[in-house]
mmCIF file of C-alpha atoms and ligand atoms in Angstrom:
data_model
loop_
_atom_site.group_PDB
_atom_site.id
_atom_site.type_symbol
_atom_site.label_atom_id
_atom_site.label_comp_id
_atom_site.label_asym_id
_atom_site.label_seq_id
_atom_site.Cartn_x
_atom_site.Cartn_y
_atom_site.Cartn_z
ATOM 1 C CA MET Q 16 -42.307 122.936 48.308
ATOM 2 C CA LYS Q 17 -40.914 124.858 45.594
ATOM 3 C CA THR Q 18 -43.663 124.507 41.792
ATOM 4 C CA ILE Q 19 -41.629 123.863 38.322
ATOM 5 C CA THR Q 20 -44.071 124.561 35.198
ATOM 6 C CA ILE Q 21 -42.717 123.652 32.086
ATOM 7 C CA LEU Q 22 -45.307 125.689 29.363
ATOM 8 C CA VAL Q 23 -44.392 123.941 26.071
ATOM 9 C CA PRO Q 24 -46.641 126.120 23.171
ATOM 10 C CA CYS Q 25 -47.671 123.321 20.712
ATOM 11 C CA TYR Q 26 -48.954 123.557 17.288
ATOM 12 C CA ASN Q 27 -48.902 120.475 14.753
ATOM 13 C CA GLU Q 28 -47.115 118.990 17.545
ATOM 14 C CA GLU Q 29 -47.779 114.862 17.296
ATOM 15 C CA ALA Q 30 -44.166 113.628 15.457
ATOM 16 C CA VAL Q 31 -42.423 115.053 18.894
ATOM 17 C CA LEU Q 32 -44.768 115.742 21.932
ATOM 18 C CA ASN Q 33 -44.782 111.841 23.602
ATOM 19 C CA GLN Q 34 -40.806 111.722 22.742
ATOM 20 C CA LEU Q 35 -41.055 115.359 24.939
ATOM 21 C CA TYR Q 36 -42.464 114.522 27.551
ATOM 22 C CA GLU Q 37 -40.316 110.762 28.387
ATOM 23 C CA ARG Q 38 -37.475 113.696 27.734
ATOM 24 C CA ILE Q 39 -38.576 115.856 30.389
ATOM 25 C CA GLN Q 40 -39.826 113.145 32.498
ATOM 26 C CA VAL Q 41 -36.472 111.028 32.716
ATOM 27 C CA VAL Q 42 -34.338 115.385 33.249
ATOM 28 C CA ILE Q 43 -37.345 115.759 36.301
ATOM 29 C CA LYS Q 44 -37.026 112.419 37.979
ATOM 30 C CA GLY Q 45 -33.552 113.531 39.194
ATOM 31 C CA ILE Q 46 -34.396 116.749 40.768
ATOM 32 C CA ASP Q 47 -36.179 116.408 43.909
ATOM 33 C CA ASN Q 48 -37.438 119.187 46.799
ATOM 34 C CA TYR Q 49 -39.551 120.315 43.815
ATOM 35 C CA ASP Q 50 -42.693 119.631 42.208
ATOM 36 C CA PHE Q 51 -43.543 119.289 38.279
ATOM 37 C CA LYS Q 52 -46.052 120.344 36.436
ATOM 38 C CA TYR Q 53 -46.305 120.838 33.047
ATOM 39 C CA VAL Q 54 -48.987 123.835 30.723
ATOM 40 C CA PHE Q 55 -49.299 122.336 27.365
ATOM 41 C CA VAL Q 56 -50.476 124.924 24.818
ATOM 42 C CA ASN Q 57 -51.889 123.888 21.819
ATOM 43 C CA ASP Q 58 -52.141 126.537 19.609
ATOM 44 C CA GLY Q 59 -55.373 125.216 16.980
ATOM 45 C CA SER Q 60 -53.615 122.162 15.840
ATOM 46 C CA THR Q 61 -54.657 119.953 13.148
ATOM 47 C CA ASP Q 62 -52.484 117.159 13.775
ATOM 48 C CA GLY Q 63 -53.719 114.482 16.818
ATOM 49 C CA THR Q 64 -51.647 116.998 19.068
ATOM 50 C CA ILE Q 65 -54.906 117.461 21.331
ATOM 51 C CA ASP Q 66 -55.427 113.442 21.161
ATOM 52 C CA ILE Q 67 -51.673 113.543 22.435
ATOM 53 C CA LEU Q 68 -52.340 115.774 25.414
ATOM 54 C CA ARG Q 69 -55.513 114.284 26.059
ATOM 55 C CA LYS Q 70 -54.155 111.048 26.956
ATOM 56 C CA LEU Q 71 -50.870 112.369 28.527
ATOM 57 C CA HIS Q 72 -53.280 114.090 30.937
ATOM 58 C CA ALA Q 73 -55.226 111.122 31.718
ATOM 59 C CA ILE Q 74 -51.985 109.628 33.112
ATOM 60 C CA ASN Q 75 -50.635 112.132 34.659
ATOM 61 C CA PRO Q 76 -52.454 114.778 37.207
ATOM 62 C CA ASN Q 77 -50.003 117.053 36.935
ATOM 63 C CA VAL Q 78 -50.359 117.515 33.174
ATOM 64 C CA HIS Q 79 -52.383 120.225 32.167
ATOM 65 C CA TYR Q 80 -53.705 121.430 28.284
ATOM 66 C CA VAL Q 81 -55.410 124.729 27.208
ATOM 67 C CA ASP Q 82 -57.004 123.851 23.947
ATOM 68 C CA LEU Q 83 -57.270 127.909 21.864
ATOM 69 C CA SER Q 84 -59.629 127.907 19.645
ATOM 70 C CA ARG Q 85 -57.129 127.920 16.240
ATOM 71 C CA ASN Q 86 -54.178 128.692 15.512
ATOM 72 C CA PHE Q 87 -52.920 132.416 17.298
ATOM 73 C CA GLY Q 88 -49.037 132.018 16.821
ATOM 74 C CA LYS Q 89 -46.125 131.254 19.418
ATOM 75 C CA GLU Q 90 -46.183 134.645 20.705
ATOM 76 C CA ILE Q 91 -50.270 134.583 21.822
ATOM 77 C CA ALA Q 92 -50.084 131.152 22.503
ATOM 78 C CA MET Q 93 -47.066 131.735 25.417
ATOM 79 C CA ILE Q 94 -49.182 134.719 27.356
ATOM 80 C CA ALA Q 95 -52.201 131.875 26.696
ATOM 81 C CA GLY Q 96 -49.706 129.418 28.777
ATOM 82 C CA LEU Q 97 -48.320 131.948 31.778
ATOM 83 C CA ASP Q 98 -51.691 133.176 31.832
ATOM 84 C CA HIS Q 99 -52.462 129.458 33.122
ATOM 85 C CA ILE Q 100 -49.964 129.321 35.768
ATOM 86 C CA ASP Q 101 -49.993 129.511 39.645
ATOM 87 C CA SER Q 102 -46.635 128.241 40.284
ATOM 88 C CA ASP Q 103 -43.548 129.327 41.475
ATOM 89 C CA ALA Q 104 -41.505 129.393 38.164
ATOM 90 C CA VAL Q 105 -41.819 128.816 34.580
ATOM 91 C CA VAL Q 106 -40.120 127.271 32.017
ATOM 92 C CA ILE Q 107 -41.034 128.153 28.087
ATOM 93 C CA MET Q 108 -39.415 125.136 26.493
ATOM 94 C CA ASP Q 109 -40.465 124.448 22.238
ATOM 95 C CA ALA Q 110 -42.399 121.084 21.670
ATOM 96 C CA ASP Q 111 -39.411 119.839 19.070
ATOM 97 C CA LEU Q 112 -36.953 118.576 21.746
ATOM 98 C CA GLN Q 113 -34.985 122.229 20.105
ATOM 99 C CA ASP Q 114 -34.327 122.800 23.934
ATOM 100 C CA PRO Q 115 -33.224 120.379 25.499
ATOM 101 C CA PRO Q 116 -35.067 119.923 28.962
ATOM 102 C CA GLU Q 117 -31.061 118.417 29.868
ATOM 103 C CA LEU Q 118 -30.675 122.376 31.409
ATOM 104 C CA LEU Q 119 -32.690 122.327 33.764
ATOM 105 C CA PRO Q 120 -31.097 121.557 36.719
ATOM 106 C CA ASP Q 121 -28.590 124.069 36.140
ATOM 107 C CA MET Q 122 -31.916 126.857 35.158
ATOM 108 C CA ILE Q 123 -32.999 126.001 37.913
ATOM 109 C CA GLU Q 124 -29.524 126.267 40.706
ATOM 110 C CA TRP Q 125 -29.418 129.640 38.817
ATOM 111 C CA TRP Q 126 -32.702 130.288 39.791
ATOM 112 C CA GLN Q 127 -31.979 129.090 43.567
ATOM 113 C CA ARG Q 128 -28.542 131.728 43.493
ATOM 114 C CA GLY Q 129 -31.797 134.421 43.722
ATOM 115 C CA TYR Q 130 -32.131 135.406 39.630
ATOM 116 C CA LYS Q 131 -35.151 135.938 37.739
ATOM 117 C CA ASP Q 132 -34.375 135.372 34.800
ATOM 118 C CA VAL Q 133 -32.524 131.945 33.635
ATOM 119 C CA CYS Q 134 -31.711 131.889 29.986
ATOM 120 C CA ALA Q 135 -30.924 130.043 27.698
ATOM 121 C CA LYS Q 136 -28.294 130.887 24.890
ATOM 122 C CA ARG Q 137 -27.473 129.245 21.720
ATOM 123 C CA ARG Q 138 -23.819 128.434 21.602
ATOM 124 C CA SER Q 139 -24.405 126.633 17.885
ATOM 125 C CA ARG Q 140 -27.734 126.492 15.818
ATOM 126 C CA ASP Q 141 -27.470 123.317 14.167
ATOM 127 C CA GLY Q 142 -29.439 122.671 11.786
ATOM 128 C CA GLU Q 143 -30.217 126.034 10.604
ATOM 129 C CA SER Q 144 -28.920 127.677 7.738
ATOM 130 C CA TRP Q 145 -26.207 129.918 6.968
ATOM 131 C CA PHE Q 146 -28.335 132.837 5.154
ATOM 132 C CA LYS Q 147 -30.919 131.727 8.731
ATOM 133 C CA LYS Q 148 -28.095 132.699 10.436
ATOM 134 C CA TRP Q 149 -26.692 135.373 9.312
ATOM 135 C CA SER Q 150 -29.932 137.211 8.673
ATOM 136 C CA SER Q 151 -31.161 136.570 12.746
ATOM 137 C CA ARG Q 152 -27.425 137.750 13.990
ATOM 138 C CA THR Q 153 -28.144 141.356 11.545
ATOM 139 C CA TYR Q 154 -31.225 141.886 12.635
ATOM 140 C CA TYR Q 155 -30.492 141.757 16.331
ATOM 141 C CA ARG Q 156 -27.625 144.154 15.409
ATOM 142 C CA LEU Q 157 -29.657 146.626 14.077
ATOM 143 C CA LEU Q 158 -32.407 146.123 16.667
ATOM 144 C CA GLN Q 159 -30.302 146.794 19.382
ATOM 145 C CA ARG Q 160 -28.686 149.756 17.535
ATOM 146 C CA LEU Q 161 -32.947 150.722 17.391
ATOM 147 C CA THR Q 162 -34.261 150.511 20.453
ATOM 148 C CA ASN Q 163 -33.430 151.326 24.455
ATOM 149 C CA VAL Q 164 -33.851 147.975 26.190
ATOM 150 C CA PRO Q 165 -30.598 146.009 25.873
ATOM 151 C CA ILE Q 166 -31.374 142.853 23.744
ATOM 152 C CA GLN Q 167 -30.237 139.691 24.169
ATOM 153 C CA ILE Q 168 -28.522 138.256 21.126
ATOM 154 C CA ASP Q 169 -28.501 134.476 20.133
ATOM 155 C CA VAL Q 170 -31.304 133.937 23.633
ATOM 156 C CA GLY Q 171 -34.636 133.133 22.357
ATOM 157 C CA ASP Q 172 -37.438 131.545 24.209
ATOM 158 C CA PHE Q 173 -35.984 128.984 26.505
ATOM 159 C CA ARG Q 174 -36.363 130.026 30.081
ATOM 160 C CA LEU Q 175 -36.713 129.890 33.098
ATOM 161 C CA LEU Q 176 -38.473 132.862 34.711
ATOM 162 C CA ASP Q 177 -39.541 133.357 38.482
ATOM 163 C CA ARG Q 178 -43.504 133.865 38.962
ATOM 164 C CA GLN Q 179 -42.423 137.762 40.169
ATOM 165 C CA CYS Q 180 -41.287 138.161 35.933
ATOM 166 C CA VAL Q 181 -44.594 135.833 34.895
ATOM 167 C CA GLU Q 182 -46.992 138.472 36.535
ATOM 168 C CA ALA Q 183 -44.883 141.021 34.807
ATOM 169 C CA LEU Q 184 -45.587 139.587 31.290
ATOM 170 C CA LYS Q 185 -49.038 139.192 32.790
ATOM 171 C CA LEU Q 186 -49.535 142.662 32.637
ATOM 172 C CA PHE Q 187 -48.010 143.428 28.914
ATOM 173 C CA ARG Q 188 -51.955 143.282 26.984
ATOM 174 C CA GLU Q 189 -50.732 144.708 23.563
ATOM 175 C CA SER Q 190 -51.993 141.292 20.675
ATOM 176 C CA GLN Q 191 -49.290 141.948 18.145
ATOM 177 C CA ARG Q 192 -46.324 140.666 20.734
ATOM 178 C CA TYR Q 193 -42.315 140.532 20.223
ATOM 179 C CA THR Q 194 -41.637 138.423 23.745
ATOM 180 C CA LYS Q 195 -38.522 138.680 22.846
ATOM 181 C CA GLY Q 196 -38.344 142.534 23.379
ATOM 182 C CA MET Q 197 -40.921 142.123 25.969
ATOM 183 C CA PHE Q 198 -38.078 139.571 28.117
ATOM 184 C CA SER Q 199 -36.039 142.236 27.914
ATOM 185 C CA TRP Q 200 -38.178 145.176 28.784
ATOM 186 C CA ILE Q 201 -39.320 143.771 32.372
ATOM 187 C CA GLY Q 202 -35.421 143.994 33.690
ATOM 188 C CA PHE Q 203 -34.561 141.745 36.515
ATOM 189 C CA ASP Q 204 -31.761 139.908 37.843
ATOM 190 C CA LYS Q 205 -30.893 137.922 34.378
ATOM 191 C CA LYS Q 206 -28.803 134.704 33.708
ATOM 192 C CA GLU Q 207 -27.517 133.387 30.252
ATOM 193 C CA ILE Q 208 -26.430 130.045 30.239
ATOM 194 C CA LEU Q 209 -24.766 128.402 26.712
ATOM 195 C CA PHE Q 210 -26.149 125.023 25.204
ATOM 196 C CA ASP Q 211 -26.373 123.465 21.962
ATOM 197 C CA ARG Q 212 -29.515 123.792 20.370
ATOM 198 C CA ASP Q 213 -29.739 120.287 18.302
ATOM 199 C CA ALA Q 214 -31.715 120.539 15.320
ATOM 200 C CA ARG Q 215 -35.679 119.870 15.537
ATOM 201 C CA ALA Q 216 -36.284 116.423 16.840
ATOM 202 C CA ALA Q 217 -38.791 115.197 13.780
ATOM 203 C CA GLY Q 218 -42.293 117.657 12.532
ATOM 204 C CA LYS Q 219 -41.758 120.668 10.150
ATOM 205 C CA THR Q 220 -40.886 123.674 11.627
ATOM 206 C CA LYS Q 221 -43.519 126.374 11.264
ATOM 207 C CA TRP Q 222 -41.327 129.214 11.066
ATOM 208 C CA ASN Q 223 -41.325 130.732 6.929
ATOM 209 C CA TYR Q 224 -39.232 133.729 5.217
ATOM 210 C CA TRP Q 225 -42.297 135.724 5.410
ATOM 211 C CA LYS Q 226 -43.088 134.759 8.651
ATOM 212 C CA LEU Q 227 -39.772 136.192 10.333
ATOM 213 C CA PHE Q 228 -40.057 139.090 8.147
ATOM 214 C CA ASN Q 229 -43.265 139.973 9.863
ATOM 215 C CA LEU Q 230 -41.654 139.542 13.429
ATOM 216 C CA ALA Q 231 -39.134 141.318 12.671
ATOM 217 C CA ILE Q 232 -40.766 144.702 11.520
ATOM 218 C CA GLU Q 233 -43.463 143.673 14.396
ATOM 219 C CA GLY Q 234 -39.503 143.663 16.941
ATOM 220 C CA ILE Q 235 -39.485 147.192 15.721
ATOM 221 C CA THR Q 236 -42.296 148.893 15.215
ATOM 222 C CA SER Q 237 -43.304 147.293 18.764
ATOM 223 C CA PHE Q 238 -40.262 148.334 20.521
ATOM 224 C CA SER Q 239 -38.857 151.317 18.753
ATOM 225 C CA MET Q 240 -39.877 154.875 17.580
ATOM 226 C CA ALA Q 241 -36.648 154.709 15.944
ATOM 227 C CA PRO Q 242 -37.652 154.665 12.522
ATOM 228 C CA LEU Q 243 -39.587 157.696 12.430
ATOM 229 C CA ARG Q 244 -37.284 159.041 13.925
ATOM 230 C CA ILE Q 245 -35.842 158.350 11.298
ATOM 231 C CA ALA Q 246 -37.931 159.710 8.422
ATOM 232 C CA SER Q 247 -37.993 162.639 10.059
ATOM 233 C CA PHE Q 248 -34.501 163.493 9.812
ATOM 234 C CA LEU Q 249 -33.986 162.364 6.055
ATOM 235 C CA GLY Q 250 -37.343 164.597 5.684
ATOM 236 C CA CYS Q 251 -35.520 167.710 7.205
ATOM 237 C CA VAL Q 252 -32.130 166.787 4.891
ATOM 238 C CA LEU Q 253 -34.362 166.591 1.731
ATOM 239 C CA SER Q 254 -35.843 169.777 2.500
ATOM 240 C CA ILE Q 255 -32.830 171.233 3.469
ATOM 241 C CA ALA Q 256 -30.838 170.242 0.425
ATOM 242 C CA SER Q 257 -33.434 171.515 -1.649
ATOM 243 C CA ILE Q 258 -33.793 175.170 -0.450
ATOM 244 C CA ILE Q 259 -29.925 174.810 -1.075
ATOM 245 C CA TYR Q 260 -30.484 173.614 -4.703
ATOM 246 C CA MET Q 261 -33.651 176.387 -5.319
ATOM 247 C CA ILE Q 262 -31.415 178.847 -4.347
ATOM 248 C CA TYR Q 263 -28.611 177.750 -6.732
ATOM 249 C CA VAL Q 264 -30.855 177.773 -9.275
ATOM 250 C CA ILE Q 265 -32.415 180.907 -8.811
ATOM 251 C CA ILE Q 266 -29.319 182.734 -8.536
ATOM 252 C CA LYS Q 267 -27.871 180.868 -11.627
ATOM 253 C CA THR Q 268 -30.528 181.174 -13.812
ATOM 254 C CA LEU Q 269 -30.922 184.838 -12.501
ATOM 255 C CA ILE Q 270 -26.974 185.717 -13.806
ATOM 256 C CA PHE Q 271 -26.752 182.979 -16.378
ATOM 257 C CA GLY Q 272 -29.922 183.363 -17.738
ATOM 258 C CA GLU Q 273 -30.845 179.115 -18.688
ATOM 259 C CA GLU Q 274 -31.693 177.636 -21.975
ATOM 260 C CA VAL Q 275 -34.097 174.410 -21.259
ATOM 261 C CA ARG Q 276 -31.836 171.174 -20.002
ATOM 262 C CA GLY Q 277 -31.373 169.702 -17.087
ATOM 263 C CA TYR Q 278 -34.509 167.518 -18.229
ATOM 264 C CA PRO Q 279 -32.231 164.290 -16.555
ATOM 265 C CA SER Q 280 -31.891 165.762 -12.989
ATOM 266 C CA LEU Q 281 -35.452 167.193 -13.480
ATOM 267 C CA VAL Q 282 -36.626 163.393 -13.172
ATOM 268 C CA SER Q 283 -34.287 161.640 -11.224
ATOM 269 C CA ILE Q 284 -34.948 164.624 -8.176
ATOM 270 C CA ILE Q 285 -38.910 163.586 -8.704
ATOM 271 C CA LEU Q 286 -38.470 159.843 -8.342
ATOM 272 C CA PHE Q 287 -36.184 160.253 -5.936
ATOM 273 C CA ILE Q 288 -38.702 162.513 -3.180
ATOM 274 C CA GLY Q 289 -41.088 160.289 -4.908
ATOM 275 C CA GLY Q 290 -39.705 157.465 -3.274
ATOM 276 C CA ALA Q 291 -38.912 158.651 -0.022
ATOM 277 C CA GLN Q 292 -42.628 159.974 0.570
ATOM 278 C CA ILE Q 293 -43.981 156.375 -0.040
ATOM 279 C CA PHE Q 294 -41.752 155.005 1.749
ATOM 280 C CA PHE Q 295 -41.644 157.319 4.644
ATOM 281 C CA LEU Q 296 -45.578 156.784 4.537
ATOM 282 C CA GLY Q 297 -45.648 153.078 4.839
ATOM 283 C CA ILE Q 298 -43.575 153.103 8.057
ATOM 284 C CA ILE Q 299 -45.962 155.983 9.138
ATOM 285 C CA GLY Q 300 -49.087 153.400 7.648
ATOM 286 C CA GLU Q 301 -46.695 150.351 9.807
ATOM 287 C CA TYR Q 302 -47.715 152.928 13.098
ATOM 288 C CA LEU Q 303 -50.704 153.605 12.548
ATOM 289 C CA GLY Q 304 -52.145 150.154 11.789
ATOM 290 C CA ARG Q 305 -50.547 148.831 15.276
ATOM 291 C CA ILE Q 306 -52.646 151.171 16.886
ATOM 292 C CA PHE Q 307 -55.431 150.230 14.541
ATOM 293 C CA ASN Q 308 -54.925 147.213 16.144
ATOM 294 C CA GLU Q 309 -54.402 147.561 19.839
ATOM 295 C CA THR Q 310 -57.152 149.893 19.725
ATOM 296 C CA LYS Q 311 -59.648 147.476 19.493
ATOM 297 C CA ASN Q 312 -59.131 145.914 22.636
ATOM 298 C CA ARG Q 313 -59.984 142.572 21.495
ATOM 299 C CA PRO Q 314 -59.016 139.283 23.556
ATOM 300 C CA LEU Q 315 -56.078 137.814 22.948
ATOM 301 C CA TYR Q 316 -56.752 134.628 22.280
ATOM 302 C CA LEU Q 317 -59.578 131.999 23.184
ATOM 303 C CA VAL Q 318 -59.644 129.006 25.034
ATOM 304 C CA LYS Q 319 -62.034 126.131 24.062
ATOM 305 C CA GLU Q 320 -61.184 123.244 26.160
ATOM 306 C CA CYS Q 321 -58.736 122.677 29.434
ATOM 307 C CA ASP Q 322 -57.959 120.254 30.892
ATOM 308 C CA GLY Q 323 -60.904 118.327 29.363
ATOM 309 C CA GLU Q 324 -63.551 120.893 30.585
ATOM 310 C CA ILE Q 325 -65.610 122.680 27.898
ATOM 311 C CA VAL Q 326 -64.702 127.208 28.178
ATOM 312 C CA ILE Q 327 -67.995 128.999 28.121
ATOM 313 C CA LYS Q 328 -67.169 131.646 29.440
ATOM 314 C CA GLN Q 329 -63.320 132.862 29.091
ATOM 315 C CA LYS Q 330 -61.148 133.892 32.099
ATOM 316 C CA PHE Q 331 -59.546 136.829 30.355
HETATM 317 N N1 UDP S 219 -45.674 126.605 17.309
HETATM 318 C C1 UDP S 219 -46.590 127.540 18.032
HETATM 319 N N2 UDP S 219 -48.023 128.426 17.830
HETATM 320 C C2 UDP S 219 -47.184 128.339 15.982
HETATM 321 C C3 UDP S 219 -46.677 127.947 15.514
HETATM 322 C C4 UDP S 219 -45.248 127.332 16.049
HETATM 323 O O1 UDP S 219 -46.844 127.021 19.333
HETATM 324 O O2 UDP S 219 -47.839 129.152 15.135
HETATM 325 C C5 UDP S 219 -45.180 126.273 17.899
HETATM 326 C C6 UDP S 219 -44.197 125.414 18.028
HETATM 327 O O3 UDP S 219 -44.897 124.032 18.025
HETATM 328 C C7 UDP S 219 -43.136 124.636 18.457
HETATM 329 C C8 UDP S 219 -42.627 126.285 19.330
HETATM 330 O O4 UDP S 219 -44.130 126.877 18.765
HETATM 331 O O5 UDP S 219 -43.242 124.518 19.761
HETATM 332 C C9 UDP S 219 -41.261 126.448 17.861
HETATM 333 O O6 UDP S 219 -41.701 126.715 16.782
HETATM 334 P P1 UDP S 219 -40.653 125.243 15.255
HETATM 335 O O7 UDP S 219 -40.134 125.307 16.163
HETATM 336 O O8 UDP S 219 -42.328 125.735 14.564
HETATM 337 O O9 UDP S 219 -39.660 127.215 15.312
HETATM 338 P P2 UDP S 219 -38.641 126.935 15.000
HETATM 339 O O10 UDP S 219 -37.660 126.185 16.300
HETATM 340 O O11 UDP S 219 -38.524 126.276 13.765
HETATM 341 O O12 UDP S 219 -38.134 128.476 14.968
HETATM 342 MG MG1 MG S 220 -38.340 123.817 16.516
#
């Protein structure tokens, strides 16, 4: 029998975990021919999440949990989960029931037909503000223009991945992760199925605009060198324009002489070029920072406890 693991990253999700577990249980009872397992990753929660996970593990041996040593963020929590999987496929799901487990039979069906990555595409996004929807749409358009890999629009981390994809993703050991880009980067046969994304069942979202902005920068800098290219391009254009202007000024002075004027144009040019320089330096700094971070070669995460056992020697 093939096995499927349900992977759930959890950060302060005590309000929804039991409800999530019950709802998934109902769904998988209706699916024959597969063995199901759970891997919950506790991403340094400060509430009672770990106690709930311990309880679930005690009543159901198919429930496993990985307790990280602190909060590492969802991207890292996901790779920590993938590192602890040994099944034929994995379904990544948010803890807050925004990703309906009822989609599982559909996903499995497409997986059986040979697709390696069955992703759930949002038809609607209830419970999200007009601004969040608009900014996310604009961002993905921009990202798509800047990168070579096709970025999936309105597709999140909710998906079924074949073991082949999981092993591929495990090869990505970069610490600043943009998992959504990696899903696209690895390729393999993808199938998008539509679903309606509900509002969060309970608890609070862990995202704010600052975190989203950071993730957005992550997406661009980890999958595209386009900003550097654009900076070089604009730098060239500016230099050429300055040379032309310089020649014009010299010729004009030679022919007509010069009574000192032009203070406003001088100041605007200096300010503009100064601003552009600082901006481009910032872009270079972004990439340099990434190089710095990656060369440190630190472990991606540390595990405190795994299925009730204290972890002394880290697995990865
Ligand atoms: N999450 C996590 N670590 C974090 C933040 C979030 O593991 O630092 C998990 C969270 O528990 C949830 C999923 O990532 O299962 C999505 O988070 P959330 O629902 O807050 O994000 P949203 O749906 O609002 O984008
Ligand atoms: Mg959510």
